[in-house]
XYZ file of C-alpha atoms in Angstrom:
126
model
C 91.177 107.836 135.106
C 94.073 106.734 132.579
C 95.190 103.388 131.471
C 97.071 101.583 133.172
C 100.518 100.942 131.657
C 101.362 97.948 129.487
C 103.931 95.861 131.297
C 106.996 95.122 129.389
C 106.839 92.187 127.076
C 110.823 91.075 128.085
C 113.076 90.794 131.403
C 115.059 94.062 132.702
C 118.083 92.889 131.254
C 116.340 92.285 127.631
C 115.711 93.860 124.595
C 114.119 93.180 121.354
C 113.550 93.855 117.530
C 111.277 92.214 114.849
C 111.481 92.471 111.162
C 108.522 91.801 109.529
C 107.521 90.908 105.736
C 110.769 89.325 104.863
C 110.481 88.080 101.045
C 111.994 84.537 101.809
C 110.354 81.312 103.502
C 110.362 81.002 107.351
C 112.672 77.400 106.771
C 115.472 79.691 105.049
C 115.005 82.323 107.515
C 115.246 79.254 110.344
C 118.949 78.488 108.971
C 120.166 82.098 109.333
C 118.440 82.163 112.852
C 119.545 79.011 113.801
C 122.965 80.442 113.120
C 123.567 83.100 115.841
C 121.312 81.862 118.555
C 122.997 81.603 122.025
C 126.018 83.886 120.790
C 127.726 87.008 121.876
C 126.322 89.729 119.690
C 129.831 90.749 117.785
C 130.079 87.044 117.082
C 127.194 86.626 116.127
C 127.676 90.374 113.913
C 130.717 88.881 112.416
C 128.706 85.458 111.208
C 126.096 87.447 109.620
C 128.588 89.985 107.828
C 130.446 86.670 106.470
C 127.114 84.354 105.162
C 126.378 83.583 102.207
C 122.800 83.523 102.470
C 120.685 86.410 100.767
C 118.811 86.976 103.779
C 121.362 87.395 106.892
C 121.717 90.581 105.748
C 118.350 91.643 107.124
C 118.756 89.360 109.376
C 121.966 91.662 110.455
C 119.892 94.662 110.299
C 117.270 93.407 112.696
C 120.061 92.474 115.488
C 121.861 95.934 115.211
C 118.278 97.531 115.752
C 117.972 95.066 118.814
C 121.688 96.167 120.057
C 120.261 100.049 119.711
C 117.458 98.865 121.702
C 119.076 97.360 124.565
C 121.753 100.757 124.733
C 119.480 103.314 124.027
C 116.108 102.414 125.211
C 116.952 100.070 127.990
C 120.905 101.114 129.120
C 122.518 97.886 128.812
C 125.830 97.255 128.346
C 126.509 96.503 124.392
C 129.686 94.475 125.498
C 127.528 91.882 127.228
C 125.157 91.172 125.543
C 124.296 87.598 123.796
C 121.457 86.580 121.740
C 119.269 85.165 123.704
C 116.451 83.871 121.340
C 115.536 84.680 117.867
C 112.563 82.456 116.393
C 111.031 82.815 112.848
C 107.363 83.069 111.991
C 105.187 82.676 109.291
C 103.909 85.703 107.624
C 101.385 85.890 104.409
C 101.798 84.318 101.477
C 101.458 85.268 97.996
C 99.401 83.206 95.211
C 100.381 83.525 91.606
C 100.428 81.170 88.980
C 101.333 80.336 85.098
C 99.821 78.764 82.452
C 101.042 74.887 81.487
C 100.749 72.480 79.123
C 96.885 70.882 78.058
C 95.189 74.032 79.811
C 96.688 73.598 83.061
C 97.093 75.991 85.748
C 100.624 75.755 87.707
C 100.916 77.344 90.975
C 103.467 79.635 92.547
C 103.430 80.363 96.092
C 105.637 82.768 97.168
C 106.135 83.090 101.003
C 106.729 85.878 103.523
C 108.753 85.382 107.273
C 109.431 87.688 110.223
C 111.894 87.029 112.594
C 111.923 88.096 116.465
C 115.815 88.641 117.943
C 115.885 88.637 122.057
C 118.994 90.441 123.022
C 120.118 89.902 126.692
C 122.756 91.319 128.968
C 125.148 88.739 130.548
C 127.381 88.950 133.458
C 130.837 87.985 132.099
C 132.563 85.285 134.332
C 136.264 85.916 135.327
């Protein structure tokens, strides 16, 4: 009389790892996604290690815990593997605020992201 199981929420030959609560919009997390979609995983590794951008360092962090994913929990090759998706979502949003001029209120919104990386394993062709 048990549960049944849940059914996996990616293909065989997938993996994946979300980061949640990143301090940075989703549009500036977009860029830094937009950047290694569709690429091998050291290329994409090697992009991330190289940006400029404050964020692709978590960013980085999220796709090596996708990579341990795939070869620990799932036994796929590390060698073959590309990034197969990684989309960016909204997350909450703080409100705070600061006085201006003539009794004014100004406000600050500061935003929160996630991001969701897909890893998949890739037959290489000859």
């Amino acid at each position: 009389m048990s549960k049944d199981k849940n059914p996996r929420r990616v293909a065989d030959n997938e993996a994946m790892a979300k980061l949640r609560m990143l301090r940075t919009s989703p549009q500036k997390l977009n860029l830094v996604a937009a950047l290694i979609r569709g690429k091998s995983v050291d290329k994409a590794l090697t992009d991330l290690t190289f940006s400029k951008k404050r964020v692709a360092q978590d960013v980085k962090k999220c796709l090596q815990s996708a990579i341990a994913n795939a070869e620990n929990n799932h036994n796929l090759d590390v060698d073959e593997l590309i990034v197969a998706e990684a989309y960016v979502g909204k997350n909450l949003t703080m409100k705070r605020g600061r006085p201006r001029a003539r009794g004014r209120f100004g406000k600050i919104i500061k935003p929160f992201a996630e991001i969701t990386i897909k890893v998949r394993q890739v037959e290489e062709q000859a």
